[in-house]
Amino acid sequence: MATGFYWDERCFWHAGGNYALTLPVGGLVQPQVAGGLPESPETKRRLKNLMDVTGLSAELDQRSAAPADRETLERVHPARYLNEFKAVSDAQGGEIGHHAPFGRGGYEIATLSAGLACAAVRDVATGSVENAYALTRPPGHHCEPDNPMGFCLLANIAIAVEAALAEGLVKRVAVLDWDVHHGNGTEKIFYDRDDVLTISFHQEGNYPTTTGGLADRGSGAGDGANINLPLHAGSGHTAYLHAMDRVAIPALDAFKPDMIIVACGFDAAMVDPLARMQATSATFAGMTQRIRDAAKRLCQGRLVLVHEGGYSEAYVPFCGHATIATLAGSAISAPDPMLSSFDIRQPSPAFDAFLRQSIDDMAKTLGL
Ligand code: ZN
């Protein structure tokens, strides 16, 4: 059975408006001919292009999906929010949250993006594909039920989890978010639940600046089922793999999910414009190998990676290719032309020891 790869050209047509980095153009901010909002189609399209060139795409079971329907969306988002989003989208687009602009027709593209995540989760749960990667766009992990944030307009993963739970396909789901920003939306949606474990690795205080603390463990029945690992800026290859071995994997072993979903951002990579971490393509391959092994051990290999952030147009394709090839167990590689340069710029041994010690300290506080 193959790895499923869920994508749709129309998701690349989502338009975020006229920005330079995260600044709306105007005044002293000169418009950019190329580039603009960092959440651009290029990172995603270039990843798909690289997979086509190496032949990796052809090894995968490529699928699109139906847009998530209204009933599916309303398990997470109130009707009032969906109505407002659709009305602004039908007019000429705009901004109804915080750093989550969209163009005309953005609602339909967002429901398609959520639909890709839903299909990937459903098809893995029913055994139609072995595991899956969903190249969703717009992303989802910052979106709260009635508050779009950080380029995220619908909570793709939460919508897919709720659909699978409602259909009786899964009972206990774990979401590991290795996007460099805190998965505040996913956390908020499942904060008082004990059937969904949420784990977020993120650069401390990056975005959102006020969420993602180590002490935020969930509430009520969900007490202990939310894990935040706020990492120091500068964390690199060794620190990330240590965080997997010391925190994520033990937490998954204890929770015993029947499916694992990864909020897969590539913005912890070196040269990402929106963060200050030092992961490489080898880091993402190593994390993917660990989570794939955990899924095989814990839940018959049921694993879905859902695309989130990652803003280096040049480097995301190599991180994504290494991740998806590892997920699929493929021998096809796209040799990373920047890896040797990035390897010699990893944290010094002394700083690395400090980073690993701080992860050990947080793991102890978490009871892991
Ligand atoms: Zn991010």
Short mmCIF file of N, CA, C and O in Angstrom, two decimals, residues 113-220:
data_model
loop_
_atom_site.label_atom_id
_atom_site.label_comp_id
_atom_site.label_asym_id
_atom_site.label_seq_id
_atom_site.Cartn_x
_atom_site.Cartn_y
_atom_site.Cartn_z
N SER A 113 -8.81 23.13 1.43
CA SER A 113 -7.61 22.79 2.21
C SER A 113 -8.01 21.91 3.39
O SER A 113 -7.38 20.87 3.66
N ALA A 114 -9.08 22.28 4.11
CA ALA A 114 -9.56 21.44 5.22
C ALA A 114 -10.00 20.08 4.71
O ALA A 114 -9.80 19.05 5.37
N GLY A 115 -10.60 20.05 3.51
CA GLY A 115 -11.04 18.79 2.92
C GLY A 115 -9.88 17.85 2.63
O GLY A 115 -10.01 16.63 2.76
N LEU A 116 -8.72 18.41 2.22
CA LEU A 116 -7.55 17.57 1.99
C LEU A 116 -7.12 16.88 3.29
O LEU A 116 -6.79 15.69 3.30
N ALA A 117 -7.13 17.64 4.40
CA ALA A 117 -6.76 17.04 5.69
C ALA A 117 -7.77 15.97 6.10
O ALA A 117 -7.40 14.89 6.58
N CYS A 118 -9.06 16.27 5.90
CA CYS A 118 -10.12 15.30 6.26
C CYS A 118 -9.95 14.00 5.47
O CYS A 118 -10.06 12.89 6.03
N ALA A 119 -9.70 14.13 4.18
CA ALA A 119 -9.57 12.93 3.32
C ALA A 119 -8.34 12.12 3.72
O ALA A 119 -8.40 10.88 3.77
N ALA A 120 -7.24 12.81 4.00
CA ALA A 120 -6.02 12.10 4.39
C ALA A 120 -6.25 11.30 5.67
O ALA A 120 -5.88 10.12 5.77
N VAL A 121 -6.90 11.93 6.65
CA VAL A 121 -7.15 11.25 7.93
C VAL A 121 -8.13 10.08 7.73
O VAL A 121 -7.91 8.97 8.22
N ARG A 122 -9.19 10.32 6.97
CA ARG A 122 -10.18 9.26 6.75
C ARG A 122 -9.56 8.07 6.01
O ARG A 122 -9.76 6.92 6.38
N ASP A 123 -8.78 8.37 4.96
CA ASP A 123 -8.23 7.28 4.14
C ASP A 123 -7.18 6.46 4.90
O ASP A 123 -7.06 5.25 4.69
N VAL A 124 -6.43 7.11 5.78
CA VAL A 124 -5.49 6.35 6.62
C VAL A 124 -6.27 5.53 7.64
O VAL A 124 -5.96 4.36 7.88
N ALA A 125 -7.30 6.12 8.23
CA ALA A 125 -8.08 5.41 9.25
C ALA A 125 -8.78 4.18 8.67
O ALA A 125 -8.93 3.16 9.34
N THR A 126 -9.22 4.28 7.42
CA THR A 126 -9.95 3.16 6.82
C THR A 126 -9.02 2.18 6.09
O THR A 126 -9.47 1.17 5.57
N GLY A 127 -7.71 2.52 6.05
CA GLY A 127 -6.75 1.61 5.43
C GLY A 127 -6.68 1.72 3.92
O GLY A 127 -6.12 0.85 3.25
N SER A 128 -7.21 2.80 3.36
CA SER A 128 -7.15 2.99 1.91
C SER A 128 -5.76 3.39 1.44
O SER A 128 -5.37 3.12 0.30
N VAL A 129 -5.02 4.05 2.31
CA VAL A 129 -3.58 4.31 2.09
C VAL A 129 -2.85 3.97 3.38
O VAL A 129 -3.45 3.90 4.45
N GLU A 130 -1.52 3.75 3.26
CA GLU A 130 -0.76 3.31 4.44
C GLU A 130 -0.61 4.46 5.44
O GLU A 130 -0.83 4.31 6.64
N ASN A 131 -0.15 5.59 4.94
CA ASN A 131 -0.03 6.83 5.73
C ASN A 131 -0.18 7.96 4.72
O ASN A 131 -0.44 7.70 3.55
N ALA A 132 -0.07 9.22 5.15
CA ALA A 132 -0.41 10.28 4.20
C ALA A 132 0.27 11.60 4.52
O ALA A 132 0.60 11.89 5.68
N TYR A 133 0.45 12.39 3.45
CA TYR A 133 0.89 13.78 3.58
C TYR A 133 -0.17 14.65 2.89
O TYR A 133 -0.53 14.40 1.73
N ALA A 134 -0.69 15.66 3.60
CA ALA A 134 -1.66 16.58 3.00
C ALA A 134 -0.99 17.95 2.82
O ALA A 134 -0.60 18.58 3.81
N LEU A 135 -0.86 18.37 1.57
CA LEU A 135 -0.22 19.66 1.27
C LEU A 135 -1.28 20.76 1.33
O LEU A 135 -1.68 21.34 0.33
N THR A 136 -1.75 21.00 2.55
CA THR A 136 -2.83 21.96 2.76
C THR A 136 -2.35 23.39 2.61
O THR A 136 -1.23 23.74 2.98
N ARG A 137 -3.19 24.25 2.08
CA ARG A 137 -2.95 25.69 2.01
C ARG A 137 -4.28 26.38 1.75
O ARG A 137 -4.94 26.01 0.79
N PRO A 138 -4.74 27.31 2.58
CA PRO A 138 -4.04 27.88 3.72
C PRO A 138 -3.85 26.88 4.86
O PRO A 138 -4.59 25.89 4.94
N PRO A 139 -2.86 27.19 5.75
CA PRO A 139 -2.59 26.32 6.89
C PRO A 139 -3.67 26.48 7.96
O PRO A 139 -4.64 27.22 7.77
N GLY A 140 -3.52 25.75 9.11
CA GLY A 140 -4.64 25.74 10.05
C GLY A 140 -4.34 25.87 11.53
O GLY A 140 -5.24 26.19 12.31
N HIS A 141 -3.10 25.62 11.98
CA HIS A 141 -2.91 25.37 13.42
C HIS A 141 -3.07 26.59 14.32
O HIS A 141 -3.22 26.43 15.53
N HIS A 142 -3.02 27.82 13.76
CA HIS A 142 -3.26 29.00 14.60
C HIS A 142 -4.74 29.36 14.71
O HIS A 142 -5.13 30.16 15.56
N CYS A 143 -5.57 28.82 13.83
CA CYS A 143 -6.96 29.28 13.76
C CYS A 143 -7.77 28.78 14.96
O CYS A 143 -7.85 27.59 15.21
N GLU A 144 -8.35 29.71 15.69
CA GLU A 144 -9.26 29.37 16.78
C GLU A 144 -10.68 29.29 16.21
O GLU A 144 -10.92 29.72 15.08
N PRO A 145 -11.62 28.73 16.97
CA PRO A 145 -12.96 28.51 16.40
C PRO A 145 -13.57 29.74 15.72
O PRO A 145 -14.16 29.64 14.65
N ASP A 146 -13.42 30.93 16.35
CA ASP A 146 -14.02 32.12 15.73
C ASP A 146 -13.00 33.23 15.52
O ASP A 146 -13.36 34.40 15.45
N ASN A 147 -11.73 32.86 15.41
CA ASN A 147 -10.68 33.87 15.31
C ASN A 147 -9.53 33.39 14.42
O ASN A 147 -8.65 32.66 14.89
N PRO A 148 -9.55 33.76 13.12
CA PRO A 148 -8.45 33.36 12.24
C PRO A 148 -7.19 34.14 12.57
O PRO A 148 -7.25 35.34 12.86
N MET A 149 -6.06 33.47 12.57
CA MET A 149 -4.79 34.09 12.95
C MET A 149 -3.65 33.51 12.12
O MET A 149 -3.73 32.38 11.65
N GLY A 150 -2.58 34.28 12.00
CA GLY A 150 -1.32 33.74 11.48
C GLY A 150 -1.45 32.94 10.20
O GLY A 150 -0.96 31.80 10.12
N PHE A 151 -2.10 33.53 9.20
CA PHE A 151 -2.30 32.91 7.88
C PHE A 151 -3.31 31.77 7.89
O PHE A 151 -3.57 31.16 6.86
N CYS A 152 -3.87 31.42 9.07
CA CYS A 152 -4.75 30.24 9.20
C CYS A 152 -6.21 30.68 9.25
O CYS A 152 -6.60 31.49 10.10
N LEU A 153 -7.03 30.12 8.38
CA LEU A 153 -8.43 30.54 8.25
C LEU A 153 -9.43 29.50 8.73
O LEU A 153 -10.54 29.84 9.14
N LEU A 154 -9.07 28.24 8.65
CA LEU A 154 -9.87 27.15 9.21
C LEU A 154 -8.91 26.20 9.92
O LEU A 154 -7.77 26.01 9.46
N ALA A 155 -9.36 25.57 10.99
CA ALA A 155 -8.49 24.70 11.79
C ALA A 155 -8.44 23.31 11.16
O ALA A 155 -9.08 22.36 11.62
N ASN A 156 -7.64 23.18 10.09
CA ASN A 156 -7.67 21.97 9.25
C ASN A 156 -7.56 20.67 10.04
O ASN A 156 -8.35 19.74 9.86
N ILE A 157 -6.55 20.59 10.92
CA ILE A 157 -6.33 19.32 11.64
C ILE A 157 -7.48 19.05 12.61
O ILE A 157 -7.99 17.93 12.68
N ALA A 158 -7.90 20.08 13.35
CA ALA A 158 -8.99 19.87 14.31
C ALA A 158 -10.27 19.44 13.60
O ALA A 158 -11.00 18.57 14.07
N ILE A 159 -10.53 20.03 12.44
CA ILE A 159 -11.71 19.65 11.65
C ILE A 159 -11.63 18.18 11.24
O ILE A 159 -12.60 17.43 11.35
N ALA A 160 -10.44 17.77 10.79
CA ALA A 160 -10.26 16.37 10.36
C ALA A 160 -10.37 15.41 11.54
O ALA A 160 -10.93 14.31 11.41
N VAL A 161 -9.83 15.80 12.69
CA VAL A 161 -9.91 14.94 13.88
C VAL A 161 -11.36 14.78 14.32
O VAL A 161 -11.83 13.66 14.59
N GLU A 162 -12.08 15.89 14.38
CA GLU A 162 -13.49 15.82 14.80
C GLU A 162 -14.32 14.98 13.84
O GLU A 162 -15.21 14.24 14.27
N ALA A 163 -14.02 15.08 12.55
CA ALA A 163 -14.76 14.26 11.57
C ALA A 163 -14.49 12.78 11.79
O ALA A 163 -15.42 11.96 11.79
N ALA A 164 -13.22 12.43 12.01
CA ALA A 164 -12.87 11.01 12.20
C ALA A 164 -13.47 10.48 13.50
O ALA A 164 -13.92 9.33 13.57
N LEU A 165 -13.48 11.31 14.54
CA LEU A 165 -14.10 10.89 15.81
C LEU A 165 -15.62 10.70 15.62
O LEU A 165 -16.19 9.70 16.07
N ALA A 166 -16.25 11.66 14.92
CA ALA A 166 -17.71 11.59 14.73
C ALA A 166 -18.11 10.38 13.90
O ALA A 166 -19.17 9.80 14.11
N GLU A 167 -17.24 10.01 12.95
CA GLU A 167 -17.54 8.84 12.11
C GLU A 167 -17.15 7.53 12.77
O GLU A 167 -17.31 6.46 12.17
N GLY A 168 -16.59 7.62 13.98
CA GLY A 168 -16.21 6.40 14.69
C GLY A 168 -14.98 5.72 14.14
O GLY A 168 -14.74 4.53 14.39
N LEU A 169 -14.17 6.46 13.38
CA LEU A 169 -12.98 5.86 12.76
C LEU A 169 -11.80 5.81 13.72
O LEU A 169 -10.87 5.02 13.54
N VAL A 170 -11.80 6.70 14.71
CA VAL A 170 -10.73 6.75 15.71
C VAL A 170 -11.36 7.06 17.07
O VAL A 170 -12.49 7.56 17.14
N LYS A 171 -10.59 6.75 18.12
CA LYS A 171 -11.07 7.07 19.48
C LYS A 171 -10.10 7.96 20.24
O LYS A 171 -10.50 8.80 21.03
N ARG A 172 -8.81 7.78 20.00
CA ARG A 172 -7.78 8.57 20.69
C ARG A 172 -6.76 9.04 19.67
O ARG A 172 -6.07 8.24 19.04
N VAL A 173 -6.65 10.35 19.52
CA VAL A 173 -5.77 10.91 18.50
C VAL A 173 -4.70 11.77 19.18
O VAL A 173 -5.00 12.52 20.12
N ALA A 174 -3.47 11.65 18.70
CA ALA A 174 -2.39 12.52 19.17
C ALA A 174 -1.97 13.45 18.04
O ALA A 174 -1.80 13.01 16.90
N VAL A 175 -1.83 14.74 18.35
CA VAL A 175 -1.37 15.73 17.38
C VAL A 175 -0.03 16.27 17.84
O VAL A 175 0.06 16.86 18.93
N LEU A 176 1.01 16.04 17.06
CA LEU A 176 2.34 16.59 17.35
C LEU A 176 2.58 17.74 16.38
O LEU A 176 2.55 17.54 15.16
N ASP A 177 2.81 18.92 16.92
CA ASP A 177 2.98 20.12 16.10
C ASP A 177 4.44 20.55 16.15
O ASP A 177 4.90 21.07 17.18
N TRP A 178 5.19 20.31 15.06
CA TRP A 178 6.59 20.74 15.05
C TRP A 178 6.82 21.99 14.20
O TRP A 178 7.97 22.36 13.94
N ASP A 179 5.73 22.62 13.78
CA ASP A 179 5.86 23.98 13.22
C ASP A 179 6.54 24.85 14.29
O ASP A 179 6.33 24.64 15.49
N VAL A 180 7.34 25.80 13.86
CA VAL A 180 8.15 26.57 14.83
C VAL A 180 7.30 27.52 15.68
O VAL A 180 7.75 28.02 16.70
N HIS A 181 6.07 27.73 15.26
CA HIS A 181 5.17 28.59 16.03
C HIS A 181 4.21 27.73 16.86
O HIS A 181 3.92 26.59 16.49
N HIS A 182 3.72 28.30 17.95
CA HIS A 182 2.84 27.53 18.84
C HIS A 182 1.52 27.16 18.15
O HIS A 182 0.89 28.02 17.53
N GLY A 183 1.11 25.92 18.31
CA GLY A 183 -0.17 25.48 17.74
C GLY A 183 -1.33 25.88 18.64
O GLY A 183 -2.07 25.05 19.18
N ASN A 184 -1.53 27.18 18.77
CA ASN A 184 -2.50 27.71 19.74
C ASN A 184 -3.94 27.34 19.41
O ASN A 184 -4.76 27.14 20.31
N GLY A 185 -4.26 27.26 18.12
CA GLY A 185 -5.63 26.93 17.74
C GLY A 185 -5.98 25.50 18.13
O GLY A 185 -7.00 25.24 18.78
N THR A 186 -5.12 24.57 17.75
CA THR A 186 -5.35 23.16 18.07
C THR A 186 -5.41 22.98 19.59
O THR A 186 -6.26 22.26 20.11
N GLU A 187 -4.50 23.65 20.29
CA GLU A 187 -4.51 23.59 21.76
C GLU A 187 -5.85 24.03 22.32
O GLU A 187 -6.46 23.36 23.15
N LYS A 188 -6.31 25.20 21.85
CA LYS A 188 -7.54 25.77 22.41
C LYS A 188 -8.74 24.87 22.17
O LYS A 188 -9.58 24.67 23.05
N ILE A 189 -8.81 24.30 20.96
CA ILE A 189 -9.98 23.49 20.59
C ILE A 189 -10.07 22.22 21.44
O ILE A 189 -11.16 21.78 21.80
N PHE A 190 -8.92 21.65 21.80
CA PHE A 190 -8.94 20.37 22.53
C PHE A 190 -8.49 20.50 23.98
O PHE A 190 -8.19 19.49 24.62
N TYR A 191 -8.44 21.72 24.50
CA TYR A 191 -7.78 21.97 25.80
C TYR A 191 -8.43 21.22 26.96
O TYR A 191 -7.75 20.84 27.90
N ASP A 192 -9.75 20.99 26.89
CA ASP A 192 -10.42 20.32 28.01
C ASP A 192 -10.82 18.88 27.66
O ASP A 192 -11.72 18.32 28.26
N ARG A 193 -10.11 18.31 26.68
CA ARG A 193 -10.48 16.97 26.21
C ARG A 193 -9.38 15.96 26.53
O ARG A 193 -8.19 16.26 26.42
N ASP A 194 -9.79 14.73 26.87
CA ASP A 194 -8.80 13.70 27.15
C ASP A 194 -8.69 12.68 26.01
O ASP A 194 -7.93 11.74 26.11
N ASP A 195 -9.45 12.90 24.92
CA ASP A 195 -9.36 11.95 23.80
C ASP A 195 -8.43 12.46 22.69
O ASP A 195 -8.17 11.74 21.72
N VAL A 196 -7.93 13.68 22.85
CA VAL A 196 -6.97 14.23 21.87
C VAL A 196 -5.78 14.82 22.63
O VAL A 196 -5.92 15.78 23.39
N LEU A 197 -4.61 14.20 22.45
CA LEU A 197 -3.37 14.71 23.04
C LEU A 197 -2.76 15.73 22.08
O LEU A 197 -2.59 15.43 20.89
N THR A 198 -2.47 16.92 22.57
CA THR A 198 -1.82 17.92 21.73
C THR A 198 -0.43 18.23 22.29
O THR A 198 -0.28 18.51 23.48
N ILE A 199 0.57 18.15 21.40
CA ILE A 199 1.96 18.44 21.76
C ILE A 199 2.47 19.50 20.79
O ILE A 199 2.30 19.35 19.58
N SER A 200 3.06 20.55 21.30
CA SER A 200 3.62 21.58 20.41
C SER A 200 5.06 21.88 20.78
O SER A 200 5.36 22.24 21.92
N PHE A 201 5.96 21.71 19.80
CA PHE A 201 7.33 22.22 19.90
C PHE A 201 7.32 23.60 19.22
O PHE A 201 6.83 23.72 18.09
N HIS A 202 7.86 24.60 19.85
CA HIS A 202 7.89 25.91 19.20
C HIS A 202 8.98 26.79 19.78
O HIS A 202 9.45 26.57 20.90
N GLN A 203 9.37 27.79 19.00
CA GLN A 203 10.31 28.79 19.51
C GLN A 203 9.59 29.62 20.54
O GLN A 203 8.54 30.21 20.27
N GLU A 204 10.15 29.70 21.73
CA GLU A 204 9.52 30.40 22.85
C GLU A 204 9.21 31.85 22.48
O GLU A 204 10.08 32.59 22.01
N GLY A 205 7.95 32.24 22.68
CA GLY A 205 7.57 33.63 22.54
C GLY A 205 7.60 34.17 21.11
O GLY A 205 7.60 35.38 20.91
N ASN A 206 7.60 33.29 20.10
CA ASN A 206 7.68 33.78 18.72
C ASN A 206 6.29 34.23 18.24
O ASN A 206 6.02 35.42 18.11
N TYR A 207 5.39 33.30 18.00
CA TYR A 207 4.01 33.64 17.60
C TYR A 207 3.11 32.48 17.95
O TYR A 207 3.44 31.35 17.62
N PRO A 208 1.98 32.74 18.59
CA PRO A 208 1.64 33.98 19.27
C PRO A 208 2.62 34.23 20.42
O PRO A 208 3.18 33.29 20.97
N THR A 209 2.80 35.47 20.80
CA THR A 209 3.84 35.78 21.79
C THR A 209 3.42 35.41 23.21
O THR A 209 4.27 35.27 24.08
N THR A 210 2.12 35.25 23.44
CA THR A 210 1.65 35.07 24.82
C THR A 210 1.13 33.68 25.12
O THR A 210 0.65 33.42 26.22
N THR A 211 1.22 32.75 24.19
CA THR A 211 0.72 31.38 24.43
C THR A 211 1.88 30.40 24.32
O THR A 211 2.99 30.76 23.95
N GLY A 212 1.59 29.13 24.66
CA GLY A 212 2.59 28.09 24.47
C GLY A 212 3.47 27.82 25.67
O GLY A 212 4.55 27.24 25.53
N GLY A 213 3.03 28.21 26.86
CA GLY A 213 3.85 28.02 28.05
C GLY A 213 3.89 26.58 28.53
O GLY A 213 2.93 25.82 28.34
N LEU A 214 4.98 26.22 29.17
CA LEU A 214 5.17 24.87 29.69
C LEU A 214 4.07 24.49 30.68
O LEU A 214 3.67 23.33 30.78
N ALA A 215 3.57 25.49 31.41
CA ALA A 215 2.59 25.21 32.47
C ALA A 215 1.18 24.99 31.93
O ALA A 215 0.29 24.60 32.68
N ASP A 216 0.96 25.24 30.66
CA ASP A 216 -0.38 25.08 30.08
C ASP A 216 -0.59 23.61 29.72
O ASP A 216 -0.22 23.16 28.63
N ARG A 217 -1.22 22.86 30.62
CA ARG A 217 -1.29 21.40 30.49
C ARG A 217 -2.67 20.87 30.12
O ARG A 217 -2.88 19.67 30.07
N GLY A 218 -3.63 21.78 29.87
CA GLY A 218 -5.00 21.35 29.64
C GLY A 218 -5.83 21.60 30.90
O GLY A 218 -5.28 21.95 31.94
N SER A 219 -7.15 21.42 30.76
CA SER A 219 -8.00 21.67 31.92
C SER A 219 -9.09 20.61 32.01
O SER A 219 -9.40 19.94 31.01
N GLY A 220 -9.68 20.48 33.19
CA GLY A 220 -10.75 19.51 33.38
C GLY A 220 -10.31 18.11 32.99
O GLY A 220 -9.23 17.67 33.37
#
